[in-house]
Coordinates of N, CA and C in Angstrom, one line a residue:
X123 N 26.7 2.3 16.9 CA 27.0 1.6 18.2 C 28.1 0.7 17.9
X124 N 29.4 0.6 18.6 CA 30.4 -0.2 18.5 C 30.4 -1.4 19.4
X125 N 30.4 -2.3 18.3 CA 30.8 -3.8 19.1 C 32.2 -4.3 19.1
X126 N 32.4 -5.2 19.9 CA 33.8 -6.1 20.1 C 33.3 -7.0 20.6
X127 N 34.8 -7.8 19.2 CA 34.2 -9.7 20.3 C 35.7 -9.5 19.9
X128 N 36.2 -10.6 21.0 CA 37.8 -11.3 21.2 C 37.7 -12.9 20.5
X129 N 38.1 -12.8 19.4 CA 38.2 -14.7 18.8 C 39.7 -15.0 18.8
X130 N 39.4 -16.4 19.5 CA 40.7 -17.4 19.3 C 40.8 -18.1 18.5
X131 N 41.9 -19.1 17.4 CA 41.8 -19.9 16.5 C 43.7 -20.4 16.5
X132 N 43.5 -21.4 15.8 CA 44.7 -22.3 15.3 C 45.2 -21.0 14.5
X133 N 44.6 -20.4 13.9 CA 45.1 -19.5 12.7 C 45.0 -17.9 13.0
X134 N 45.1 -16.7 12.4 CA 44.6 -15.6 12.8 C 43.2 -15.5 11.7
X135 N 43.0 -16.5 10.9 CA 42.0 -16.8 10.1 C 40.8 -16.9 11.0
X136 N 41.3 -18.4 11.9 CA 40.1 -19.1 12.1 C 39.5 -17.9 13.5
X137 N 40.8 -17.3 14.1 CA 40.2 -16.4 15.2 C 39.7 -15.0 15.2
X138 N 39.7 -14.9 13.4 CA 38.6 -14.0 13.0 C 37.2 -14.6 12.4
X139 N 36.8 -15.4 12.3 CA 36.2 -16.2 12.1 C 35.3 -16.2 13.4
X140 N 36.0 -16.7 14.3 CA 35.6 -16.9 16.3 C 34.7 -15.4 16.3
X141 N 35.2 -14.6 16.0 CA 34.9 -13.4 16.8 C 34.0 -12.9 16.2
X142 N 34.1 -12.8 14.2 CA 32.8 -12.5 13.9 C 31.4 -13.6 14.0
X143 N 31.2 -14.4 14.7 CA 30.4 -15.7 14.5 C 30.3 -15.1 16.2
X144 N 30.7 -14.6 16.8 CA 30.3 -13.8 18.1 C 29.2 -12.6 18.0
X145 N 29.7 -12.1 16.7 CA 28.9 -11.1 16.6 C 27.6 -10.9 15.8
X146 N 27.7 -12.2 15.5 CA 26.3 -12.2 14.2 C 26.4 -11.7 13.5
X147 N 27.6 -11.5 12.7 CA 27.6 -10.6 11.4 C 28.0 -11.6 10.4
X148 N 27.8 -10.6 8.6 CA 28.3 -11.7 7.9 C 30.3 -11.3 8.0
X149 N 30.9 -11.8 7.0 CA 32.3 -11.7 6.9 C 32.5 -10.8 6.4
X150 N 31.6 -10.3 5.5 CA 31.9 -9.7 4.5 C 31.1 -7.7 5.1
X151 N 30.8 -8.2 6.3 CA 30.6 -6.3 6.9 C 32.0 -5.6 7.2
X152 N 31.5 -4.3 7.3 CA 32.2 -3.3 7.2 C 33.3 -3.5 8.6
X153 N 34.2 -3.8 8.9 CA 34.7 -4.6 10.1 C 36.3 -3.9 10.7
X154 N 36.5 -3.7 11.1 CA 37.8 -3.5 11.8 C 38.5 -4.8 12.5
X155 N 39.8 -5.1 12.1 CA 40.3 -6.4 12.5 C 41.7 -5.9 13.2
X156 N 41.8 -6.4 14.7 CA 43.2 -6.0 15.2 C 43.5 -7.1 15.7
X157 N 45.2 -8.1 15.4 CA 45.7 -9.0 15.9 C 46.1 -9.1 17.1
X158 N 45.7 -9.5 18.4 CA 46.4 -9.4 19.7 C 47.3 -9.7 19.7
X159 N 47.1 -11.8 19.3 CA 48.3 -12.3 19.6 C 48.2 -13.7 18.6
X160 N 49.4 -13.7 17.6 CA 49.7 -14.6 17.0 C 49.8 -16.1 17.6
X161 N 49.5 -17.0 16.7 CA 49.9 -18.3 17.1 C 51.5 -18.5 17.7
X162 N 51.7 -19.4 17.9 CA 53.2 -19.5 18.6 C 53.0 -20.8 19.1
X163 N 54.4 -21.6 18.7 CA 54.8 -22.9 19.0 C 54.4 -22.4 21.1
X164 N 54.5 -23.4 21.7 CA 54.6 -23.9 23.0 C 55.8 -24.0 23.4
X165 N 56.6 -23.2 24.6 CA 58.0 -23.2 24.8 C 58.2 -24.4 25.5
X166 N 59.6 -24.9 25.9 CA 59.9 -26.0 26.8 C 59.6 -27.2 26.5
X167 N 59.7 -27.6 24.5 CA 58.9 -28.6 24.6 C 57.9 -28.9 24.5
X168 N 57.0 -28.1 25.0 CA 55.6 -28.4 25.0 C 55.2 -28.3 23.8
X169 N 54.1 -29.8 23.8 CA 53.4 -29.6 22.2 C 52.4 -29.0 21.8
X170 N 52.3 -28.8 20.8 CA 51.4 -27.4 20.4 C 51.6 -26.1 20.2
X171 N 50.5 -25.6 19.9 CA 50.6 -24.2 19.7 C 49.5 -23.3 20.8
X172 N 50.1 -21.7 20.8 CA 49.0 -20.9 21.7 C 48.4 -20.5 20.7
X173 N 46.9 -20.3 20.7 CA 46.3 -19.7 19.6 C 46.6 -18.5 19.4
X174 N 45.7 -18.1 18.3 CA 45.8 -16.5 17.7 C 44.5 -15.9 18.4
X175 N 44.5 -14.6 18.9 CA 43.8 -14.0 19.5 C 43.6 -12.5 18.4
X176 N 42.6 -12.3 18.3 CA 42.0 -11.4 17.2 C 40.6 -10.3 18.0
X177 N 41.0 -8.9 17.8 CA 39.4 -8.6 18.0 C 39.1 -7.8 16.8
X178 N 37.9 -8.1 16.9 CA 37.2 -7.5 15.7 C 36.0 -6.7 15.8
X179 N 36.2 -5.4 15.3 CA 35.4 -3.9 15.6 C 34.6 -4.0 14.7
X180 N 33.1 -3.6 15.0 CA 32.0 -3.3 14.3 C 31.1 -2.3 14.7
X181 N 30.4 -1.6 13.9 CA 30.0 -0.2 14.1 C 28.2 -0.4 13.6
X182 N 28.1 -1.0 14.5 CA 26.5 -1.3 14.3 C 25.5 -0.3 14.3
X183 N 24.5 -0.3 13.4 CA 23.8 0.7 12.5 C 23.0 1.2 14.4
X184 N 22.7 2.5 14.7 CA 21.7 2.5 15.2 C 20.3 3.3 15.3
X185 N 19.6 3.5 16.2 CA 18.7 4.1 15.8 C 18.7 5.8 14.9
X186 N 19.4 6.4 15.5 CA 20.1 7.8 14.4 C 20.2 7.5 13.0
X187 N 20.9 6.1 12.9 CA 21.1 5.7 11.5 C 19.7 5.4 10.6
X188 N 18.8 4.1 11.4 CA 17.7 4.5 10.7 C 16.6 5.8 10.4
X189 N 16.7 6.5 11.3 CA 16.3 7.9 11.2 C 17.1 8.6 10.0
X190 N 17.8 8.4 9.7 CA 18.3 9.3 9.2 C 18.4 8.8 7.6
X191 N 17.8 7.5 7.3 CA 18.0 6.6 6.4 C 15.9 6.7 5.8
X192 N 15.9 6.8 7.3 CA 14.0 7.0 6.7 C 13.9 8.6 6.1
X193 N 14.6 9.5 6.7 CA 14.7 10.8 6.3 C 15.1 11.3 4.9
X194 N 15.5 10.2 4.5 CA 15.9 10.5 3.0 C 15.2 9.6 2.2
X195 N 14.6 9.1 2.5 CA 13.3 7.9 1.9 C 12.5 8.9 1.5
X196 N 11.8 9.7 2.4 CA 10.8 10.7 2.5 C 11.4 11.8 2.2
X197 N 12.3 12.3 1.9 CA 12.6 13.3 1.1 C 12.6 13.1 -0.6
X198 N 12.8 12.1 -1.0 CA 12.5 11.6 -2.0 C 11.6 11.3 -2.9
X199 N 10.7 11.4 -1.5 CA 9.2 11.3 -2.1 C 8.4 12.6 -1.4
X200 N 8.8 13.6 -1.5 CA 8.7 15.1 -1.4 C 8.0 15.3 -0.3
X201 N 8.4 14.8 1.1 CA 8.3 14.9 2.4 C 9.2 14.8 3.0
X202 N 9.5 16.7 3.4 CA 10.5 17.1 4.1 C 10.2 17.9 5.1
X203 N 10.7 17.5 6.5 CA 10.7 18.3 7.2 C 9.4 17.7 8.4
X204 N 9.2 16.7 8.4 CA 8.1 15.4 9.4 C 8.9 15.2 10.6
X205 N 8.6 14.7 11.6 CA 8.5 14.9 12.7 C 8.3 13.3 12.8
X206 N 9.8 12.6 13.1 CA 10.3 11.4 13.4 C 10.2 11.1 14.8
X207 N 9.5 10.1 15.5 CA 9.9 9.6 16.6 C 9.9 7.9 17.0
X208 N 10.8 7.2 17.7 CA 11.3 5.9 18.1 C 10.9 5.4 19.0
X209 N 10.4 4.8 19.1 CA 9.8 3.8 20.6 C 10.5 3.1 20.3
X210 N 11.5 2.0 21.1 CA 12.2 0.8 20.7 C 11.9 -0.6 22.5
X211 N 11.6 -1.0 21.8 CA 12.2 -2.4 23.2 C 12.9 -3.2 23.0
X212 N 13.5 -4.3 23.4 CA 14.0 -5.4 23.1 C 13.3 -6.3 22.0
X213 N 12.4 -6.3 21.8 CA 11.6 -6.8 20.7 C 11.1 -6.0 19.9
X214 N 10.7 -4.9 19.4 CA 10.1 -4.1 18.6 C 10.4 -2.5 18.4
X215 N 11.2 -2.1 17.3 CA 11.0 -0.9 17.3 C 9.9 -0.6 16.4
X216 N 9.5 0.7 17.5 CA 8.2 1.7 16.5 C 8.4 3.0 16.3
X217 N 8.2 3.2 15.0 CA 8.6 4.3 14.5 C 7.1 4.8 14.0
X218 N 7.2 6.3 14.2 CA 6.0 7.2 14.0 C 6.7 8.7 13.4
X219 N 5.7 8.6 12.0 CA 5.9 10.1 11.0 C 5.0 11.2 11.6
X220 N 5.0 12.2 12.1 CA 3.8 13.1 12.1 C 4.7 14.2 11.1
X221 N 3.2 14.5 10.0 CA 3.3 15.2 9.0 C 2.4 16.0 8.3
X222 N 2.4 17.6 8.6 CA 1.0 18.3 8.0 C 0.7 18.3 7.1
X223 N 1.6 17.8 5.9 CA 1.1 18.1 4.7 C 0.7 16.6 4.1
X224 N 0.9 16.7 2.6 CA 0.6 15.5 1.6 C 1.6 14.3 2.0
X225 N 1.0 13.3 2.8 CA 2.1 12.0 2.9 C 1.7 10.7 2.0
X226 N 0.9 11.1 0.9 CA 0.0 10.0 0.1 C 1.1 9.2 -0.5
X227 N 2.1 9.9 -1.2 CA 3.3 9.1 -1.8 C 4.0 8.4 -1.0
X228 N 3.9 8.4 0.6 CA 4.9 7.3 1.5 C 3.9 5.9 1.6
X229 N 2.4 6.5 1.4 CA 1.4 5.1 1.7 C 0.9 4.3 0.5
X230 N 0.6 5.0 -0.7 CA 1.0 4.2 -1.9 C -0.3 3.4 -1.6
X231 N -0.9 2.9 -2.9 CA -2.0 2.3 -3.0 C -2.3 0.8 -1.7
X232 N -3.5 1.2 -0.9 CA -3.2 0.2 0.4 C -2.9 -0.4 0.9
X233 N -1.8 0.8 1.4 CA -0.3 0.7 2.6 C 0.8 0.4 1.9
X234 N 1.1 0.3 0.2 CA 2.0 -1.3 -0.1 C 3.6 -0.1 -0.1
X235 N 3.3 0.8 -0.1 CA 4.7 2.0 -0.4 C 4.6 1.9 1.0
X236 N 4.0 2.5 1.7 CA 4.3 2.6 3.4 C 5.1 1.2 3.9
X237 N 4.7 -0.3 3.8 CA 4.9 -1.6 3.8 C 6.9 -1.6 3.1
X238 N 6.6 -1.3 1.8 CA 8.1 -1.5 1.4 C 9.2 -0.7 2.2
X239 N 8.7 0.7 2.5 CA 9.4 1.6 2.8 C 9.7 0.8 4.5
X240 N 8.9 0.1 5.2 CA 8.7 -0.5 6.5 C 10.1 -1.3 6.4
X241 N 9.8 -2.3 5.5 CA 10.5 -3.4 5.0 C 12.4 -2.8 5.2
X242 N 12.6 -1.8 4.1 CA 14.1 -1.4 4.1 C 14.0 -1.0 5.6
X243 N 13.2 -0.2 6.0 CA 14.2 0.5 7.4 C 14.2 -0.7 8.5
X244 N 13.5 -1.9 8.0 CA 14.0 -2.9 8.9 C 15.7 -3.3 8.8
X245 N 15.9 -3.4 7.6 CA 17.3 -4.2 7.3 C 18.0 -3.2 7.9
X246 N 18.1 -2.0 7.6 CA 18.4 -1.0 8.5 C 18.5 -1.4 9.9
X247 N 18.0 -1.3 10.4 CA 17.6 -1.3 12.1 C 18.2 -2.8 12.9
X248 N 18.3 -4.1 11.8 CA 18.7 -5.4 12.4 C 20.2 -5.5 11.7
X249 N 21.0 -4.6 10.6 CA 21.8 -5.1 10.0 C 23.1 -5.1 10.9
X250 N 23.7 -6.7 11.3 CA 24.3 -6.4 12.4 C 23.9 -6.6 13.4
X251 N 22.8 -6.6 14.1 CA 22.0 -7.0 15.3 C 22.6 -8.5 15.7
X252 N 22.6 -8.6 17.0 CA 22.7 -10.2 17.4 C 21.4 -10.7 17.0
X253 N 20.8 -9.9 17.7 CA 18.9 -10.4 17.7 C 18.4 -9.2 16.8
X254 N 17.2 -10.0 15.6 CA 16.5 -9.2 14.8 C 15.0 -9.0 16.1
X255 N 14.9 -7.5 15.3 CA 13.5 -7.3 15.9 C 12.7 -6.4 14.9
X256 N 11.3 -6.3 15.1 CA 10.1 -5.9 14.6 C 10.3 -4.7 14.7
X257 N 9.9 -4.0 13.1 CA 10.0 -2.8 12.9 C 8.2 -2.2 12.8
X258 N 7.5 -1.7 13.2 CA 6.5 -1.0 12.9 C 6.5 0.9 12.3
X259 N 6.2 0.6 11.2 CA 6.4 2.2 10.8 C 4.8 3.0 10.9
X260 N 4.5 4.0 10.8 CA 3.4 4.3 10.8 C 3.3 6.5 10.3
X261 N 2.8 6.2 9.7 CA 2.8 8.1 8.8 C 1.4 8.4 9.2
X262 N 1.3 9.7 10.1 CA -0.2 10.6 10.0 C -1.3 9.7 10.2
X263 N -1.2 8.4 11.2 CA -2.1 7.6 11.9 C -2.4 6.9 10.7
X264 N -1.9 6.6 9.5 CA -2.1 5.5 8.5 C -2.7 3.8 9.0
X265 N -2.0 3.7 10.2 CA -2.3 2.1 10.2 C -3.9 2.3 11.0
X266 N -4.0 3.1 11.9 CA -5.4 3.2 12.8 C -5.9 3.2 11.9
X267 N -6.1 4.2 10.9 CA -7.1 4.9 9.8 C -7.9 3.2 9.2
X268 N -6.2 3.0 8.5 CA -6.9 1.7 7.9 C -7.4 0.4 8.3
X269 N -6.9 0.3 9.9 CA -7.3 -0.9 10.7 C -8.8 -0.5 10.5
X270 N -9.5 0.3 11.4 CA -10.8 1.2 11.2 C -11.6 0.5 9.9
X271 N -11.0 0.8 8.9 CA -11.8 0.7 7.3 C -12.0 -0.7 7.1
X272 N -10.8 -1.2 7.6 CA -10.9 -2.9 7.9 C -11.7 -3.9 8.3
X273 N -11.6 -3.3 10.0 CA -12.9 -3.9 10.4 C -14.5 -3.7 10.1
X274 N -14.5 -2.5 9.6 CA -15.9 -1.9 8.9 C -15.7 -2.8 7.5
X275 N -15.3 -2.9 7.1 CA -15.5 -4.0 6.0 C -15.6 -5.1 6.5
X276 N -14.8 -5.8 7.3 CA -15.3 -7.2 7.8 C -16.8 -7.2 8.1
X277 N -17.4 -6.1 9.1 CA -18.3 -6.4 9.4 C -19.8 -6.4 8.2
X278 N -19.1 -5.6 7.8 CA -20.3 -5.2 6.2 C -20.3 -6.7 5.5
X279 N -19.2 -7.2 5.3 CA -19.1 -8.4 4.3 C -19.7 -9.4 5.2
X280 N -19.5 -9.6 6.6 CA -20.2 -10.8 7.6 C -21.4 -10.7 7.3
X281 N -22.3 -9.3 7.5 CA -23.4 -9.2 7.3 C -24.3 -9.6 6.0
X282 N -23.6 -9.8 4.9 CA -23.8 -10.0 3.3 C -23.9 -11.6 3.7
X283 N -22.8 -12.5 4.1 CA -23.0 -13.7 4.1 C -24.1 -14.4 5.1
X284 N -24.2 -13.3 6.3 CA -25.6 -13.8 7.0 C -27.0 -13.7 5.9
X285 N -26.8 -12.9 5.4 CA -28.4 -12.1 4.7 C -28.4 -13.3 3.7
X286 N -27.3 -13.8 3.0 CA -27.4 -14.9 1.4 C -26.8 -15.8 1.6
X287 N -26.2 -16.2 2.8 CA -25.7 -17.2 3.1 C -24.6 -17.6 2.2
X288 N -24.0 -17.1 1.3 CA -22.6 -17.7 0.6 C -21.6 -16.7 1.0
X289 N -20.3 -17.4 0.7 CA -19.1 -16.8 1.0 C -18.8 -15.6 0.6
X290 N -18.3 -14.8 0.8 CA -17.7 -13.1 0.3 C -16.2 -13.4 0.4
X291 N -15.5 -13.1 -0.7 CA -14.0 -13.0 -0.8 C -13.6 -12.1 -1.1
X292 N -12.7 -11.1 -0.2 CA -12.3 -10.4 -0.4 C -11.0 -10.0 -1.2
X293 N -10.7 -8.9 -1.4 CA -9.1 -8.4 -2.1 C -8.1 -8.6 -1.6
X294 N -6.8 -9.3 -2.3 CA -5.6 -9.9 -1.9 C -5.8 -8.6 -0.6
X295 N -4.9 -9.4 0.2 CA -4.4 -8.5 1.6 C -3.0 -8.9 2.3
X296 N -2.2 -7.9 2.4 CA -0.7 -8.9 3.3 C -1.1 -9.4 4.7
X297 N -0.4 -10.1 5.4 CA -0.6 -10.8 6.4 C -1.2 -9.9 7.6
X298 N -0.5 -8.8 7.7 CA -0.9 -7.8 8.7 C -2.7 -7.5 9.1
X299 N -2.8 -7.3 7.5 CA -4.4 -6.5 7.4 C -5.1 -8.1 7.5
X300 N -5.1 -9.0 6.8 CA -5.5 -10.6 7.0 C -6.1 -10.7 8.8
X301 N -5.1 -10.3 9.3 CA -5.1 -10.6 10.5 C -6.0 -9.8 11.2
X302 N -6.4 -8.4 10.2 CA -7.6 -7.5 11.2 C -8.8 -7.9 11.3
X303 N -8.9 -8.9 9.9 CA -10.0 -9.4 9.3 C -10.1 -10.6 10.4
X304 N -9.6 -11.4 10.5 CA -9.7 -12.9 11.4 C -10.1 -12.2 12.6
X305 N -9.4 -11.2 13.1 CA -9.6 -10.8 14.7 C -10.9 -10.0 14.9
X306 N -11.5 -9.7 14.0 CA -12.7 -9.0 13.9 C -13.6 -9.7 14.0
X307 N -13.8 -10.6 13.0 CA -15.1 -11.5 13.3 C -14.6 -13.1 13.8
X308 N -13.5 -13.3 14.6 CA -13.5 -14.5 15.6 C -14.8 -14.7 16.2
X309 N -15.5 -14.0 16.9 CA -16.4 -14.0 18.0 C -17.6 -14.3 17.4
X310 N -17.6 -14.2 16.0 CA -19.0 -14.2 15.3 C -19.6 -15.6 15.1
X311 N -21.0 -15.5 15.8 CA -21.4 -17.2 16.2 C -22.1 -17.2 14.6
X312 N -22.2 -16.7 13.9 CA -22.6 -17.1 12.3 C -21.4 -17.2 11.0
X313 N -20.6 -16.3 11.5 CA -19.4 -16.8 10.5 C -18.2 -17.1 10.4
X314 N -17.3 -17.9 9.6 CA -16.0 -18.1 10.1 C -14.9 -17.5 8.9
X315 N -13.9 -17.6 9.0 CA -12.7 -17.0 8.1 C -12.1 -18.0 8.1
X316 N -11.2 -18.0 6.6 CA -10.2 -18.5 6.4 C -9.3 -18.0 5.1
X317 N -7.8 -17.8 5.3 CA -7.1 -17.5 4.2 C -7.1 -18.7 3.1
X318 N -7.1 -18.1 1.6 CA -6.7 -19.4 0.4 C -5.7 -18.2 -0.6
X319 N -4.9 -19.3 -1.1 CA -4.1 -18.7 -2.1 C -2.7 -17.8 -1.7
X320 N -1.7 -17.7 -2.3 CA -0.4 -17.7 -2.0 C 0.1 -16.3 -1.9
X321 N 1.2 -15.7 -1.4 CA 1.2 -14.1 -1.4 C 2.2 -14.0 -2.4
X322 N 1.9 -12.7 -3.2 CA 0.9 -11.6 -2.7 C -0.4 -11.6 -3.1
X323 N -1.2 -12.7 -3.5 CA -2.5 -13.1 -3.7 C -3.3 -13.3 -2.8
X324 N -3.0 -13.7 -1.7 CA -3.6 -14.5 -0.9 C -5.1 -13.4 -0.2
X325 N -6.0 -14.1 0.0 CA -7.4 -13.7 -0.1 C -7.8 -14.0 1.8
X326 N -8.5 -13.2 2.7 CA -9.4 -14.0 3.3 C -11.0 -14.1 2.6
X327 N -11.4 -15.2 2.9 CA -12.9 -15.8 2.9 C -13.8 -15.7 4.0
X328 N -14.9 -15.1 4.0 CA -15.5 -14.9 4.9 C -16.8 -15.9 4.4
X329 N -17.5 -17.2 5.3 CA -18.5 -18.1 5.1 C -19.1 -18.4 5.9
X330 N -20.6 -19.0 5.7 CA -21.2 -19.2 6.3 C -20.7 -20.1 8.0
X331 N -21.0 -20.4 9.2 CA -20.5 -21.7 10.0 C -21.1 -22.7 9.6
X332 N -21.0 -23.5 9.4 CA -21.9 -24.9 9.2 C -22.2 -25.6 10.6

């Protein structure tokens, strides 16, 4: 997708400068620079100068790009030939694999390959963006699957701290899955949650209410 901003400046510097600072990019992207109009003294006397007028072309990554950037992620990891599709809004693109065969090497021991692989096709998908937005990836219903297993553990471990009354701590978790855990047993008039410890460590606690 092609952008254009028009920057003005004292300099043809500073009015490249104007334009990429329009664009939200760094200086240093892939950029097309065309001079409109140079600085120039003021005729008749007049003091000062007319600025420098600069536009600057950018070829912002788009959704094809990230498709086509996840498509080689997963061919890599010997998944070829899946069945890509984009939901996007102003806030969130979602992206969904459907794939008949072996997609165990894109999910990687609980979710953390699926998660990294998330991670790049974001920088992908915002590189260049005015506004960053949320990428959700998802392969052969992975996240349902393990939301599911999630809450069934929350509730198995709630039930452990009603029966003995002490806390249950569970396995580091990223923030995502953390959050299935808290939203699961909110409601629960015998126990409460809390995260401790730093990521990628960081644990929820499930304990008695006092």
């Amino acid at each position: 997708m092609l952008k254009e901003a028009i920057g003005t400046g004292a300099t043809v510097e500073l009015a490249k400068a104007d334009a990429i600072a329009q664009l939200g990019i760094s200086a240093d992207s892939d950029i097309e620079i065309e001079v409109l109009e140079m600085p120039a003294k003021k005729m008749f006397g007049l003091l000062g100068t007319t600025p420098a007028k600069v536009k600057v072309s950018f070829d912002a990554p788009s959704n094809a790009d990230a498709k086509e950037y996840l498509e080689k992620i997963l061919a890599s990891l010997g998944i070829e030939g899946a069945e890509i599709k984009i939901d996007e809004t102003d806030e969130e693109v979602g992206i969904a694999v459907e794939y008949d065969g072996d997609y165990g090497a894109a999910i990687g021991r609980r979710g953390e390959t699926l998660d990294a692989i998330q991670y790049l096709v974001r920088l992908v998908v915002n590189r260049g963006a005015e506004k960053s937005r949320r990428v959700s990836l998802n392969i052969g219903n992975y996240r349902e699957k393990r939301e599911a297993t999630l809450r069934s553990l929350a509730q198995k471990s709630a039930a452990k701290v009603r029966k003995y009354g002490r806390n249950v701590v569970l396995d580091p978790m990223n923030p995502y899955e953390r959050r299935i855990i808290h939203s699961a047993l909110q409601g629960d008039r015998y126990v409460t949650t809390y995260s401790e410890g730093e990521d990628p460590y960081r644990k929820v606690v499930i304990a008695p209410k006092r």
